Amino acid sequence: MDSINILLTLDDKYIPQLKVFLTSLRINNPGECFSLFLIHSGIKEEYLSEVKVWCSKHGWRFFSLLIDNELFAEAPSSKQYPKEMYYRLLAPYILPEDVMRIIYIDPDTLVINPLRPLWEMDMKGKPIAAASHTGITEIANGVNRIRLGTESDYYNSGVLLIDTERARIEIIPEDIFAYVKEHQNLILPDQDVLNALYGKRILPLADAIWNYDARNYSSYLLRSGGVQNEAWVMHNTAILHFCGKAKPWKKSYIYRFGLLYLHYEEIASREWEN
């Protein structure tokens, strides 16, 4: 089988969560080989070395891609719009040219089932596949359509399947920079840009499987007529996404699957210490 390419973008503060994510990815994808691409603006070498050693131990490849600030010299940036917001959108221009497809995943996630079905998915000529967290009432979708002047669903940028060859043709850096410069009231900058410029060119993914919002267990359960209970999630959901400010590694976390995260956190602490 071919290696599955995984893309992450983060800083030093998210190294503990990266370890938990990678541990869950390994455990629930037995027999798979992964190539991990980490785009960053200056993670400490000791952390990078630790990740490289761990990947090598499990037969994975690890690529650290330090961003050259010149690449984003023309990009509008500020405290609200840091240059890091461009990394996932412009990853096709940062990654090696021989990387034809990649799965971007936020590090505040757990992988609890195999990713190969996503990796091998037919993208139907679209540059990006993503999931929208539509909920039950569609209120969020409606608000975001009005706010951004779009007609498509509002897609979450936490999990993206990217056809990098197609994306290099359709996603133009200058278009992104111009949009950000013109719109200074974006709520979730990189996600808003993704939807405003490319919403019509996104292949929809089933969020309950590929980008499950852990805050909304009750919504999934009700929307599915009681089918998508905890047992269903454990059997079917591939990526659990701990969206929003509430995070399961914090003591204040009150939503579902917090204990599951702590379970993988404990496994990771043992695995990464050895």
CSV table of C-alpha atoms in Angstrom, one decimal:
chain,number,residue,atom,x,y,z
A,1,MET,CA,0.0,0.0,0.0
A,2,ASP,CA,1.1,3.6,-0.6
A,3,SER,CA,2.0,5.9,2.2
A,4,ILE,CA,-0.7,8.2,3.5
A,5,ASN,CA,0.5,11.9,3.6
A,6,ILE,CA,-0.6,13.9,6.7
A,7,LEU,CA,-0.2,17.6,7.0
A,8,LEU,CA,-0.1,19.5,10.3
A,9,THR,CA,0.6,23.2,11.1
A,10,LEU,CA,1.3,24.1,14.7
A,11,ASP,CA,3.7,25.8,17.2
A,12,ASP,CA,5.6,24.7,20.3
A,13,LYS,CA,2.5,25.1,22.5
A,14,TYR,CA,0.7,22.3,20.7
A,15,ILE,CA,3.5,19.7,20.9
A,16,PRO,CA,1.8,17.8,23.7
A,17,GLN,CA,-1.4,17.6,21.6
A,18,LEU,CA,0.6,16.5,18.6
A,19,LYS,CA,1.9,13.5,20.5
A,20,VAL,CA,-1.6,12.5,21.5
A,21,PHE,CA,-2.8,12.9,17.9
A,22,LEU,CA,0.0,10.8,16.5
A,23,THR,CA,-0.5,8.1,19.1
A,24,SER,CA,-4.1,7.8,18.2
A,25,LEU,CA,-3.3,7.8,14.5
A,26,ARG,CA,-0.8,4.9,15.0
A,27,ILE,CA,-3.0,2.8,17.2
A,28,ASN,CA,-6.1,3.0,14.9
A,29,ASN,CA,-4.3,2.6,11.6
A,30,PRO,CA,-2.4,-0.7,12.1
A,31,GLY,CA,-0.2,-1.7,9.2
A,32,GLU,CA,-0.3,1.8,7.6
A,33,CYS,CA,2.8,3.8,6.8
A,34,PHE,CA,2.4,7.6,7.1
A,35,SER,CA,4.5,10.5,5.8
A,36,LEU,CA,4.1,13.4,8.2
A,37,PHE,CA,4.6,17.0,6.9
A,38,LEU,CA,4.8,19.6,9.6
A,39,ILE,CA,4.7,23.3,8.4
A,40,HIS,CA,5.8,25.7,11.1
A,41,SER,CA,7.5,29.0,11.6
A,42,GLY,CA,10.2,27.9,14.2
A,43,ILE,CA,9.4,25.0,16.5
A,44,LYS,CA,12.3,24.2,18.8
A,45,GLU,CA,14.8,21.7,17.4
A,46,GLU,CA,14.5,19.4,20.4
A,47,TYR,CA,10.8,19.0,19.7
A,48,LEU,CA,11.3,18.3,16.0
A,49,SER,CA,14.0,15.8,16.8
A,50,GLU,CA,11.7,14.0,19.3
A,51,VAL,CA,8.9,13.7,16.6
A,52,LYS,CA,11.4,12.6,14.0
A,53,VAL,CA,12.8,9.8,16.3
A,54,TRP,CA,9.2,8.6,17.1
A,55,CYS,CA,8.2,8.5,13.4
A,56,SER,CA,11.4,6.6,12.5
A,57,LYS,CA,10.7,4.1,15.3
A,58,HIS,CA,7.3,3.3,13.7
A,59,GLY,CA,8.6,3.3,10.1
A,60,TRP,CA,7.0,6.6,9.2
A,61,ARG,CA,8.7,9.5,7.3
A,62,PHE,CA,8.8,13.0,8.9
A,63,PHE,CA,9.4,16.2,7.0
A,64,SER,CA,9.9,19.5,8.9
A,65,LEU,CA,9.0,22.5,6.6
A,66,LEU,CA,10.2,25.7,8.1
A,67,ILE,CA,8.5,28.6,6.5
A,68,ASP,CA,10.5,31.3,4.7
A,69,ASN,CA,9.0,34.6,5.7
A,70,GLU,CA,9.7,35.9,2.1
A,71,LEU,CA,7.0,33.6,0.9
A,72,PHE,CA,4.4,35.7,2.7
A,73,ALA,CA,6.0,39.0,2.2
A,74,GLU,CA,3.0,40.3,0.4
A,75,ALA,CA,0.5,38.7,2.7
A,76,PRO,CA,-1.6,41.0,4.9
A,77,SER,CA,-0.9,40.1,8.5
A,78,SER,CA,-1.6,41.4,12.0
A,79,LYS,CA,-2.3,40.1,15.5
A,80,GLN,CA,-5.8,39.0,14.3
A,81,TYR,CA,-4.5,37.7,11.0
A,82,PRO,CA,-1.1,36.0,11.7
A,83,LYS,CA,0.8,34.6,8.8
A,84,GLU,CA,0.3,31.1,10.1
A,85,MET,CA,-3.4,31.4,8.9
A,86,TYR,CA,-2.2,31.0,5.3
A,87,TYR,CA,-0.2,27.8,5.9
A,88,ARG,CA,-2.9,25.2,5.3
A,89,LEU,CA,-4.5,27.1,2.4
A,90,LEU,CA,-1.2,27.5,0.6
A,91,ALA,CA,0.3,24.2,1.6
A,92,PRO,CA,0.3,23.0,-2.1
A,93,TYR,CA,3.0,25.7,-2.7
A,94,ILE,CA,5.0,24.8,0.4
A,95,LEU,CA,5.0,21.0,0.0
A,96,PRO,CA,7.4,19.2,-2.3
A,97,GLU,CA,6.0,19.0,-5.8
A,98,ASP,CA,5.9,15.2,-5.8
A,99,VAL,CA,3.2,15.3,-3.0
A,100,MET,CA,0.1,14.9,-5.1
A,101,ARG,CA,-2.4,14.4,-2.3
A,102,ILE,CA,-2.4,15.1,1.4
A,103,ILE,CA,-4.8,15.1,4.4
A,104,TYR,CA,-4.6,18.2,6.6
A,105,ILE,CA,-5.8,17.6,10.2
A,106,ASP,CA,-5.9,20.0,13.2
A,107,PRO,CA,-3.9,18.8,16.1
A,108,ASP,CA,-6.8,19.1,18.6
A,109,THR,CA,-8.2,15.8,17.2
A,110,LEU,CA,-8.2,12.1,17.8
A,111,VAL,CA,-8.1,9.5,15.0
A,112,ILE,CA,-10.1,6.6,16.2
A,113,ASN,CA,-10.7,4.6,13.0
A,114,PRO,CA,-8.8,4.0,9.7
A,115,LEU,CA,-8.0,7.0,7.4
A,116,ARG,CA,-7.4,5.0,4.2
A,117,PRO,CA,-11.1,5.3,3.0
A,118,LEU,CA,-10.6,9.1,3.1
A,119,TRP,CA,-7.2,8.9,1.5
A,120,GLU,CA,-8.5,6.8,-1.5
A,121,MET,CA,-11.7,8.9,-1.9
A,122,ASP,CA,-12.6,10.0,-5.4
A,123,MET,CA,-12.4,13.8,-5.3
A,124,LYS,CA,-14.4,14.2,-8.5
A,125,GLY,CA,-12.0,16.8,-9.9
A,126,LYS,CA,-12.3,19.1,-6.8
A,127,PRO,CA,-9.2,20.6,-5.2
A,128,ILE,CA,-10.4,20.2,-1.6
A,129,ALA,CA,-12.8,17.9,0.3
A,130,ALA,CA,-14.1,19.1,3.7
A,131,ALA,CA,-17.0,18.7,6.1
A,132,SER,CA,-19.5,21.3,7.2
A,133,HIS,CA,-20.9,21.2,10.8
A,134,THR,CA,-24.4,21.9,9.8
A,135,GLY,CA,-26.1,20.9,13.0
A,136,ILE,CA,-29.9,20.5,13.1
A,137,THR,CA,-31.4,23.9,12.4
A,138,GLU,CA,-29.0,25.1,9.7
A,139,ILE,CA,-28.8,28.4,11.6
A,140,ALA,CA,-25.0,28.5,11.5
A,141,ASN,CA,-24.9,27.8,7.8
A,142,GLY,CA,-27.5,30.5,7.1
A,143,VAL,CA,-25.6,33.1,9.2
A,144,ASN,CA,-22.3,32.3,7.5
A,145,ARG,CA,-23.8,32.5,4.0
A,146,ILE,CA,-25.1,35.9,4.7
A,147,ARG,CA,-21.9,37.0,6.4
A,148,LEU,CA,-19.7,35.9,3.5
A,149,GLY,CA,-22.1,36.3,0.7
A,150,THR,CA,-21.9,32.6,-0.3
A,151,GLU,CA,-24.4,30.0,-1.3
A,152,SER,CA,-22.6,26.8,-0.3
A,153,ASP,CA,-22.4,25.1,3.1
A,154,TYR,CA,-19.9,26.6,5.6
A,155,TYR,CA,-17.0,24.1,5.7
A,156,ASN,CA,-14.8,23.5,8.6
A,157,SER,CA,-11.1,23.8,7.8
A,158,GLY,CA,-9.9,21.4,10.6
A,159,VAL,CA,-9.8,18.4,8.2
A,160,LEU,CA,-9.1,18.8,4.6
A,161,LEU,CA,-8.3,16.3,1.8
A,162,ILE,CA,-6.3,18.3,-0.7
A,163,ASP,CA,-5.5,17.4,-4.3
A,164,THR,CA,-2.3,19.5,-4.3
A,165,GLU,CA,-1.9,19.3,-8.1
A,166,ARG,CA,-5.4,20.7,-8.7
A,167,ALA,CA,-5.0,23.2,-5.8
A,168,ARG,CA,-1.9,24.7,-7.4
A,169,ILE,CA,-4.1,25.5,-10.4
A,170,GLU,CA,-7.2,26.8,-8.6
A,171,ILE,CA,-5.9,28.3,-5.3
A,172,ILE,CA,-4.0,31.5,-6.1
A,173,PRO,CA,-2.0,33.2,-3.3
A,174,GLU,CA,-2.6,36.7,-4.7
A,175,ASP,CA,-6.4,36.1,-4.6
A,176,ILE,CA,-6.2,35.1,-0.9
A,177,PHE,CA,-4.1,38.1,0.0
A,178,ALA,CA,-6.4,40.5,-1.8
A,179,TYR,CA,-9.4,39.0,-0.1
A,180,VAL,CA,-7.9,39.3,3.3
A,181,LYS,CA,-6.8,42.9,2.6
A,182,GLU,CA,-10.3,43.8,1.5
A,183,HIS,CA,-12.1,42.1,4.4
A,184,GLN,CA,-10.9,43.1,7.8
A,185,ASN,CA,-13.9,41.7,9.8
A,186,LEU,CA,-13.4,38.0,9.3
A,187,ILE,CA,-14.3,35.9,12.4
A,188,LEU,CA,-12.3,32.7,11.6
A,189,PRO,CA,-9.9,34.1,9.0
A,190,ASP,CA,-8.5,31.1,7.2
A,191,GLN,CA,-11.8,29.2,7.4
A,192,ASP,CA,-13.7,32.3,6.1
A,193,VAL,CA,-11.3,32.7,3.2
A,194,LEU,CA,-11.6,29.0,2.4
A,195,ASN,CA,-15.4,29.3,2.2
A,196,ALA,CA,-15.7,32.7,0.5
A,197,LEU,CA,-13.2,31.9,-2.3
A,198,TYR,CA,-13.5,28.2,-2.8
A,199,GLY,CA,-16.8,27.0,-1.2
A,200,LYS,CA,-18.2,26.0,-4.6
A,201,ARG,CA,-15.2,23.9,-5.4
A,202,ILE,CA,-15.2,21.8,-2.2
A,203,LEU,CA,-16.3,18.2,-2.2
A,204,PRO,CA,-18.5,17.6,0.9
A,205,LEU,CA,-17.4,15.1,3.5
A,206,ALA,CA,-19.7,13.4,6.1
A,207,ASP,CA,-18.8,15.3,9.2
A,208,ALA,CA,-20.0,12.5,11.5
A,209,ILE,CA,-17.3,10.3,10.1
A,210,TRP,CA,-14.4,12.6,9.0
A,211,ASN,CA,-14.8,15.7,11.2
A,212,TYR,CA,-17.0,15.0,14.2
A,213,ASP,CA,-17.5,18.0,16.4
A,214,ALA,CA,-17.2,16.6,19.9
A,215,ARG,CA,-19.3,19.5,21.3
A,216,ASN,CA,-22.4,18.4,19.4
A,217,TYR,CA,-23.0,14.8,20.5
A,218,SER,CA,-26.7,15.5,21.3
A,219,SER,CA,-27.2,17.1,17.9
A,220,TYR,CA,-25.7,14.2,16.0
A,221,LEU,CA,-27.8,11.8,18.1
A,222,LEU,CA,-31.1,13.7,17.4
A,223,ARG,CA,-30.3,14.3,13.8
A,224,SER,CA,-29.7,10.6,13.2
A,225,GLY,CA,-32.8,9.5,15.0
A,226,GLY,CA,-30.8,8.0,17.8
A,227,VAL,CA,-28.5,6.0,15.5
A,228,GLN,CA,-25.3,7.9,16.1
A,229,ASN,CA,-24.8,7.1,19.7
A,230,GLU,CA,-21.5,6.6,21.5
A,231,ALA,CA,-21.1,3.0,20.2
A,232,TRP,CA,-21.8,4.2,16.6
A,233,VAL,CA,-19.1,6.9,17.0
A,234,MET,CA,-16.5,4.4,18.2
A,235,HIS,CA,-17.3,2.1,15.3
A,236,ASN,CA,-17.7,4.6,12.5
A,237,THR,CA,-16.2,8.0,13.2
A,238,ALA,CA,-12.6,8.3,12.0
A,239,ILE,CA,-11.7,11.8,13.3
A,240,LEU,CA,-13.0,13.3,16.5
A,241,HIS,CA,-12.5,17.1,16.5
A,242,PHE,CA,-12.4,19.0,19.8
A,243,CYS,CA,-13.5,22.3,18.2
A,244,GLY,CA,-13.8,25.6,20.0
A,245,LYS,CA,-12.2,27.0,23.1
A,246,ALA,CA,-13.1,24.0,25.3
A,247,LYS,CA,-10.4,21.4,25.1
A,248,PRO,CA,-10.3,18.0,26.7
A,249,TRP,CA,-6.8,18.4,28.1
A,250,LYS,CA,-8.1,21.2,30.3
A,251,LYS,CA,-9.9,20.5,33.6
A,252,SER,CA,-12.9,22.7,32.6
A,253,TYR,CA,-13.9,20.4,29.7
A,254,ILE,CA,-17.5,19.3,30.0
A,255,TYR,CA,-18.4,17.7,26.6
A,256,ARG,CA,-18.4,14.1,25.5
A,257,PHE,CA,-15.3,12.1,24.7
A,258,GLY,CA,-13.2,13.9,27.2
A,259,LEU,CA,-12.3,10.7,29.0
A,260,LEU,CA,-11.4,9.1,25.7
A,261,TYR,CA,-9.0,11.9,25.0
A,262,LEU,CA,-7.5,11.5,28.5
A,263,HIS,CA,-7.1,7.8,27.7
A,264,TYR,CA,-5.0,8.5,24.6
A,265,GLU,CA,-3.1,11.2,26.5
A,266,GLU,CA,-2.1,8.6,29.1
A,267,ILE,CA,-1.0,6.1,26.4
A,268,ALA,CA,1.0,8.9,24.7
A,269,SER,CA,2.7,9.9,27.9
A,270,ARG,CA,4.0,6.3,28.4
A,271,GLU,CA,4.9,5.9,24.7
A,272,TRP,CA,6.8,9.1,24.2
A,273,GLU,CA,8.8,8.7,27.5
A,274,ASN,CA,10.4,5.5,26.3
